mmCIF file of C-alpha atoms in Angstrom:
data_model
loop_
_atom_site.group_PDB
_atom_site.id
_atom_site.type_symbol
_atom_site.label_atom_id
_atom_site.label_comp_id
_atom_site.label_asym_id
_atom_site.label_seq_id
_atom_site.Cartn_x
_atom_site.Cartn_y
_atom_site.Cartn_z
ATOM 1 C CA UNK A 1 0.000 0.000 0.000
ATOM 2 C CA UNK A 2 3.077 2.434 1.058
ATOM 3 C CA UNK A 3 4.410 1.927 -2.181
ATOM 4 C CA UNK A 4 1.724 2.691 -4.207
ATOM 5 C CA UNK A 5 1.000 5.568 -2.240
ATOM 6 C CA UNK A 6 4.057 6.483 -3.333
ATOM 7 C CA UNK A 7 3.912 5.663 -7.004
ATOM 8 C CA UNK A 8 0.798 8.237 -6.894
ATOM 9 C CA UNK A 9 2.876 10.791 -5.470
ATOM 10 C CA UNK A 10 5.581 10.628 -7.358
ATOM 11 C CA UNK A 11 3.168 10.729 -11.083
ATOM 12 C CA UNK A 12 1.699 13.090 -9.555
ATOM 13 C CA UNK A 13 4.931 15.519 -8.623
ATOM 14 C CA UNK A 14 6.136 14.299 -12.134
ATOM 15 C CA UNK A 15 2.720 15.586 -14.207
ATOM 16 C CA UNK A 16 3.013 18.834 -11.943
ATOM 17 C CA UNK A 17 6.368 19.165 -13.257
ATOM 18 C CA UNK A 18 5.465 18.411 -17.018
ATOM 19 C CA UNK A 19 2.543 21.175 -16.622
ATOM 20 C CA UNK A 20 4.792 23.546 -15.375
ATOM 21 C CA UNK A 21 7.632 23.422 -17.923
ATOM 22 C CA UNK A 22 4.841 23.049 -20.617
ATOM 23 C CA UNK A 23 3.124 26.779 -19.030
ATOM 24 C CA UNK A 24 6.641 28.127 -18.492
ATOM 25 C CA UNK A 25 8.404 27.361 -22.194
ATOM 26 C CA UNK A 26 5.220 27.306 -24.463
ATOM 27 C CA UNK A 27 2.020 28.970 -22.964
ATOM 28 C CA UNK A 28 3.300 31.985 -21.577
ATOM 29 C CA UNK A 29 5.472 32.527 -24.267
ATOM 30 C CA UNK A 30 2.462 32.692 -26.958
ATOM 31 C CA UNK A 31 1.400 36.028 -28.565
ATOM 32 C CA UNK A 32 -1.696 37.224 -26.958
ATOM 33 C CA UNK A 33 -4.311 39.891 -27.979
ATOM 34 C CA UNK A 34 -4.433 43.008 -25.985
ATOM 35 C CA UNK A 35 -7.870 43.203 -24.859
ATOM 36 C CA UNK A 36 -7.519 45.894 -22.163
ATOM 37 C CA UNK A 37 -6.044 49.248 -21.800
ATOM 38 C CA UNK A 38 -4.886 49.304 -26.011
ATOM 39 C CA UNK A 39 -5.435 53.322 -25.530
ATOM 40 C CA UNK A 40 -3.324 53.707 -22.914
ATOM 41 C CA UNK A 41 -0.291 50.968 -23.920
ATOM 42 C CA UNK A 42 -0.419 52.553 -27.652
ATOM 43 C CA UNK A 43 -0.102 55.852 -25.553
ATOM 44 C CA UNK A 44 3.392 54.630 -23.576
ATOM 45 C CA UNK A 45 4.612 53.080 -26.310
ATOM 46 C CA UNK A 46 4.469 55.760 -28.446
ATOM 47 C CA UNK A 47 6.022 58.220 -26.344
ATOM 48 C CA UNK A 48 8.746 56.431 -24.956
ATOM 49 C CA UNK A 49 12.427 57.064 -26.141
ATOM 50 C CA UNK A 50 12.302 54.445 -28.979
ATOM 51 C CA UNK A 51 14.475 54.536 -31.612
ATOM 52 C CA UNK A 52 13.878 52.996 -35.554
ATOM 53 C CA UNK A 53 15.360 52.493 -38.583
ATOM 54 C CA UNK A 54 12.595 54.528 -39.804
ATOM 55 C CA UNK A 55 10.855 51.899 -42.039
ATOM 56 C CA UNK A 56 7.491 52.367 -43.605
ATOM 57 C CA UNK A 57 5.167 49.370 -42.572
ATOM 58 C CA UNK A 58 3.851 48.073 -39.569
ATOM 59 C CA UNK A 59 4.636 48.541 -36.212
ATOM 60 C CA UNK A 60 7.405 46.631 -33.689
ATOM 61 C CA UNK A 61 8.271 47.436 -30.384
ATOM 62 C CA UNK A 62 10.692 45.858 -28.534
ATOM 63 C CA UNK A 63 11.136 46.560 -24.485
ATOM 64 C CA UNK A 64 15.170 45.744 -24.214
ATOM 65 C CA UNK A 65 17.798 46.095 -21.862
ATOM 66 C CA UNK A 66 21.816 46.071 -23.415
ATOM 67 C CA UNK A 67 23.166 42.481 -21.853
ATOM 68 C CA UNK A 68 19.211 41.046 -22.535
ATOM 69 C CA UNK A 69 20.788 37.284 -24.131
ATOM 70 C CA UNK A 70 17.327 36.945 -25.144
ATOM 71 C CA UNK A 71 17.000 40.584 -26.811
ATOM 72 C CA UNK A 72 20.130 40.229 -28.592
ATOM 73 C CA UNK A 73 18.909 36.665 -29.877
ATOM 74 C CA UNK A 74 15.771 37.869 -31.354
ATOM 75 C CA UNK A 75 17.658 40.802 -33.146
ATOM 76 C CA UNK A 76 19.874 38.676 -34.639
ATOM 77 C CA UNK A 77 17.477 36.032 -36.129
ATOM 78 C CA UNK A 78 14.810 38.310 -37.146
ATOM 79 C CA UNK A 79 15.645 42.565 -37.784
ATOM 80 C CA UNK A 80 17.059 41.594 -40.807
ATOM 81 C CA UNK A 81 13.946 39.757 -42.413
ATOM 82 C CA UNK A 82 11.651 42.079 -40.760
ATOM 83 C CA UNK A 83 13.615 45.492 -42.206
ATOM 84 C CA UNK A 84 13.117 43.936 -45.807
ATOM 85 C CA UNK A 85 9.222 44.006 -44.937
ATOM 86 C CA UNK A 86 9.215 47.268 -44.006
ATOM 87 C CA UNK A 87 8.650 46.449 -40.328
ATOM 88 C CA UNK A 88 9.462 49.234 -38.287
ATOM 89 C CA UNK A 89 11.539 48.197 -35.364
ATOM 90 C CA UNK A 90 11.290 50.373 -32.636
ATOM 91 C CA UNK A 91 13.382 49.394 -29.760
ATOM 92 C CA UNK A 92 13.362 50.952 -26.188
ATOM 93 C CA UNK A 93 16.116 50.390 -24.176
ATOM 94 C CA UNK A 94 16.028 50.744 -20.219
ATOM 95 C CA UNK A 95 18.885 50.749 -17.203
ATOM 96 C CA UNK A 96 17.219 48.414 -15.528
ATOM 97 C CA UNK A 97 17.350 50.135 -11.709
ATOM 98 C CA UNK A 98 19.565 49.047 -8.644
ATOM 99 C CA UNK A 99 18.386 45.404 -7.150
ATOM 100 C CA UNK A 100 19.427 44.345 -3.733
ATOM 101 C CA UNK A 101 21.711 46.921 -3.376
ATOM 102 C CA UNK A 102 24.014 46.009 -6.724
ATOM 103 C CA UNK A 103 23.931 47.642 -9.575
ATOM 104 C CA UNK A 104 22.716 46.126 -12.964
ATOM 105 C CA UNK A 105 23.899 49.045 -15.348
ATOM 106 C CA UNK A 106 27.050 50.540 -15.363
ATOM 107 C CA UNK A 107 27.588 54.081 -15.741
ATOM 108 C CA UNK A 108 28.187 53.695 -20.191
ATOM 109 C CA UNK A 109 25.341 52.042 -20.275
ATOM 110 C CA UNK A 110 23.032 54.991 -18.564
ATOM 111 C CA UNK A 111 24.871 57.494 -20.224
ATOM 112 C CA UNK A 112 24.222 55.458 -23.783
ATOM 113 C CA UNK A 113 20.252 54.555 -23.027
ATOM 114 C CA UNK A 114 19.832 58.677 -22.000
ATOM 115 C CA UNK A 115 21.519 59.506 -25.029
ATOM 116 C CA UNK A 116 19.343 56.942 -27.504
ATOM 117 C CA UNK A 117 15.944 58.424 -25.591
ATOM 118 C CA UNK A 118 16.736 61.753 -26.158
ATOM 119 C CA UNK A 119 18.415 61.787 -29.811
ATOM 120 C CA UNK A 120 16.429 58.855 -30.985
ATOM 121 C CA UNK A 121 19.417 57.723 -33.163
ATOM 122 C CA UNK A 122 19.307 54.163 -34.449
ATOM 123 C CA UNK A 123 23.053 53.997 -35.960
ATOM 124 C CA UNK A 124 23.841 54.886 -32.181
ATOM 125 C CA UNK A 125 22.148 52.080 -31.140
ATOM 126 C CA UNK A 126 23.097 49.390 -33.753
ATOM 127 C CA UNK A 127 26.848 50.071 -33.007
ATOM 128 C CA UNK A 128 26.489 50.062 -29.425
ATOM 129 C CA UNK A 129 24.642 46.536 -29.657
ATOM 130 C CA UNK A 130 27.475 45.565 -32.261
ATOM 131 C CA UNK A 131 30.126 46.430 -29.992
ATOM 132 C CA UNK A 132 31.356 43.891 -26.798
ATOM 133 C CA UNK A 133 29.428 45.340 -23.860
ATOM 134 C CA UNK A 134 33.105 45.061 -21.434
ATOM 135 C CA UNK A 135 34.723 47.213 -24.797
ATOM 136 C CA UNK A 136 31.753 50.407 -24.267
ATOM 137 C CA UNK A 137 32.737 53.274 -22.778
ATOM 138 C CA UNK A 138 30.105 55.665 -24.349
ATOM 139 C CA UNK A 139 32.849 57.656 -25.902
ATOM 140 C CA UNK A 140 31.262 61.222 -27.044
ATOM 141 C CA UNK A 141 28.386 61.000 -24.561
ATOM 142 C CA UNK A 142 28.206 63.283 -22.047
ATOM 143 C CA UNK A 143 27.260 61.170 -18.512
ATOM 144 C CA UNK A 144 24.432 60.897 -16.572
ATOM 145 C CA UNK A 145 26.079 61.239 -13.338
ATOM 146 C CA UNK A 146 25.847 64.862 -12.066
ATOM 147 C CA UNK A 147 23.201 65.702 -14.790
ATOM 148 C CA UNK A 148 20.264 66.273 -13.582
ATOM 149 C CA UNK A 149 18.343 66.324 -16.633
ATOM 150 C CA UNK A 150 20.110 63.427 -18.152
ATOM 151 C CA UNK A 151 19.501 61.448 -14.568
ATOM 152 C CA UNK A 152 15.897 62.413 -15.426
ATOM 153 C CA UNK A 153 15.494 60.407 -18.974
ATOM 154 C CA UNK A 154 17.065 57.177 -17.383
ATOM 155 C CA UNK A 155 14.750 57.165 -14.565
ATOM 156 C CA UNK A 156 11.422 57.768 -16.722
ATOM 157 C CA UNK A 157 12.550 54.704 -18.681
ATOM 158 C CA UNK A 158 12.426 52.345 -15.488
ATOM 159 C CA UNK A 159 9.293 54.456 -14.874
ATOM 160 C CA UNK A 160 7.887 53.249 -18.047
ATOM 161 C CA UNK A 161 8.598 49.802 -17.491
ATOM 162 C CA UNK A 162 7.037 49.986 -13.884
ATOM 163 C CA UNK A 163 3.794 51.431 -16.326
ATOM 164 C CA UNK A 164 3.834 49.145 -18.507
ATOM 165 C CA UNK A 165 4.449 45.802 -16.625
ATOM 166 C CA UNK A 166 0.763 45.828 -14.715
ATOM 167 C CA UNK A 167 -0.887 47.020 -17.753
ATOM 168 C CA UNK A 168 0.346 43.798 -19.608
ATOM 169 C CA UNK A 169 -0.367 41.959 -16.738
ATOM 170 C CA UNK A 170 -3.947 42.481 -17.005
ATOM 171 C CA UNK A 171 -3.855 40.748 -20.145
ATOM 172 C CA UNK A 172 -2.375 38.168 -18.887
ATOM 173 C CA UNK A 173 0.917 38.609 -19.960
ATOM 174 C CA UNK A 174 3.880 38.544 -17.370
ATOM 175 C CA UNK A 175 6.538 41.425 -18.162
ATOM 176 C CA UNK A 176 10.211 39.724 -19.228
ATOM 177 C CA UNK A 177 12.769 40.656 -21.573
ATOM 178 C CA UNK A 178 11.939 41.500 -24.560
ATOM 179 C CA UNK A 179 8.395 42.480 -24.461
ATOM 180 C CA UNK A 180 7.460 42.619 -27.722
ATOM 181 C CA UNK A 181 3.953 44.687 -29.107
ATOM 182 C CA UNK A 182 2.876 44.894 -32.536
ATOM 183 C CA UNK A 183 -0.331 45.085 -34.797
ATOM 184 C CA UNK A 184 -1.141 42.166 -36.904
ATOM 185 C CA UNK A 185 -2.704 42.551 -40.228
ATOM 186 C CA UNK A 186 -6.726 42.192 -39.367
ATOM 187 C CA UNK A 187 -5.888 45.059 -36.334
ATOM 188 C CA UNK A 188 -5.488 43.373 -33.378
ATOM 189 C CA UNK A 189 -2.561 44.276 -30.870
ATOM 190 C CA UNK A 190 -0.548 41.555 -29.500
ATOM 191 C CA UNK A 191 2.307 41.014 -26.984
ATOM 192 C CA UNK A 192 4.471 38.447 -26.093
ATOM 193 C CA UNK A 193 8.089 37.692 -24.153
ATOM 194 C CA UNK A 194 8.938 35.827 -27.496
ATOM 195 C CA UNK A 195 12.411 33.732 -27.059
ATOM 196 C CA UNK A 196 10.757 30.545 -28.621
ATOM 197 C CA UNK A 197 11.354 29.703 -31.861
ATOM 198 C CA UNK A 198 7.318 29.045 -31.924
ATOM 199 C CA UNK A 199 6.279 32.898 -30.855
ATOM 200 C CA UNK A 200 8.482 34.509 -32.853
ATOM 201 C CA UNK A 201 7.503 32.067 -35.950
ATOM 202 C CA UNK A 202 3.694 33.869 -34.971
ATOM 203 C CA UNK A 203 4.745 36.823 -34.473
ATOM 204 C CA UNK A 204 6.522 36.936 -38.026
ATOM 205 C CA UNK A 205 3.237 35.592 -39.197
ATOM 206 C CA UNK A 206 1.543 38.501 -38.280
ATOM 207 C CA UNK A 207 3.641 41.079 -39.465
ATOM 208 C CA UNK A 208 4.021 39.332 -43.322
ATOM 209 C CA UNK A 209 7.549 37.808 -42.970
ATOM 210 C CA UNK A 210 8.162 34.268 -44.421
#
């Protein structure tokens, strides 16, 4: 009896476990429709510091942060297909703000992420992102430290994350890098964390790209 008891348990733990990688690396990864607060997502979205290489069809964003594995992954697999559709990238980068006491941006990086929301210049940010994080030093950029103004920009990008996070979560969405947001092609506005090969194959789908 003791042993089957145990049997149960142990199929049981073992189907938890199954459930929960299936949720974690397939379910919560899929694109979802944006069924609440569009007006006001469209609204940060659109007037946060993103920059673009200024194509002419639909609509990308792309929440990022500069060592973001994940970000960097989906840039690399899929700008360059969705640039010949004329899908306009438009990538916000954050400082992600102090945890725990420890720092998770270093002082290049804030002056770099100030510097892309306030000139908006995309061949600042593709050779940042093409240059070894260790080798940046954010030559040419005035800092952040002991600018008030400058200080200002970084902190209304963690502001906009801290915005944007509950807003998603109400559609069921939990925030992680990258958030991505886009329009597909019968008007709906979708979201996803896409680092699957699966939401990113949808979410190229959507936007026309083979």
């Amino acid at each position: 009896m003791k042993k089957l008891i145990a049997s149960a348990v142990l199929l049981a733990v073992v189907a938890v476990a199954i459930l929960g990688a299936w949720w974690w690396f397939d379910v919560r990864q899929r694109p979802k429709v944006i069924t609440r607060n569009q007006a006001e997502i469209g609204r940060l979205l659109e007037t946060a510091g993103w920059v673009s290489p200024g194509r002419t069809g639909p609509k990308l964003y792309m929440v990022s942060f500069r060592d973001c594995p994940s970000c960097a992954q989906f840039k690399a697999e899929n700008f360059a297909d969705l640039h010949l559709a004329q899908v306009d990238t438009r990538v916000i980068v954050i400082a992600r703000p102090d945890l725990n006491g420890q720092a998770q941006s270093t002082p290049a990086e804030r002056a770099t992420v100030a510097e892309l929301w306030i000139g908006r210049s995309w061949p600042l940010y593709e050779r940042w992102t093409a240059a070894p994080a260790a080798a940046w030093t954010a030559a040419g950029i005035p800092p952040v430290e002991g600018d008030m103004a400058r200080t200002a920009v970084v902190e209304a990008g963690r502001g906009f994350v801290d915005r944007l996070a509950p807003l998603l979560k109400a559609n069921g969405v939990s925030f992680a890098y990258p958030v991505l947001v886009w329009w597909s092609a019968d008007g709906q506005m979708k979201t996803c964390a896409c680092t699957t090969a699966a939401s990113a194959k949808a979410l190229r789908r959507d936007l026309g790209v083979q």
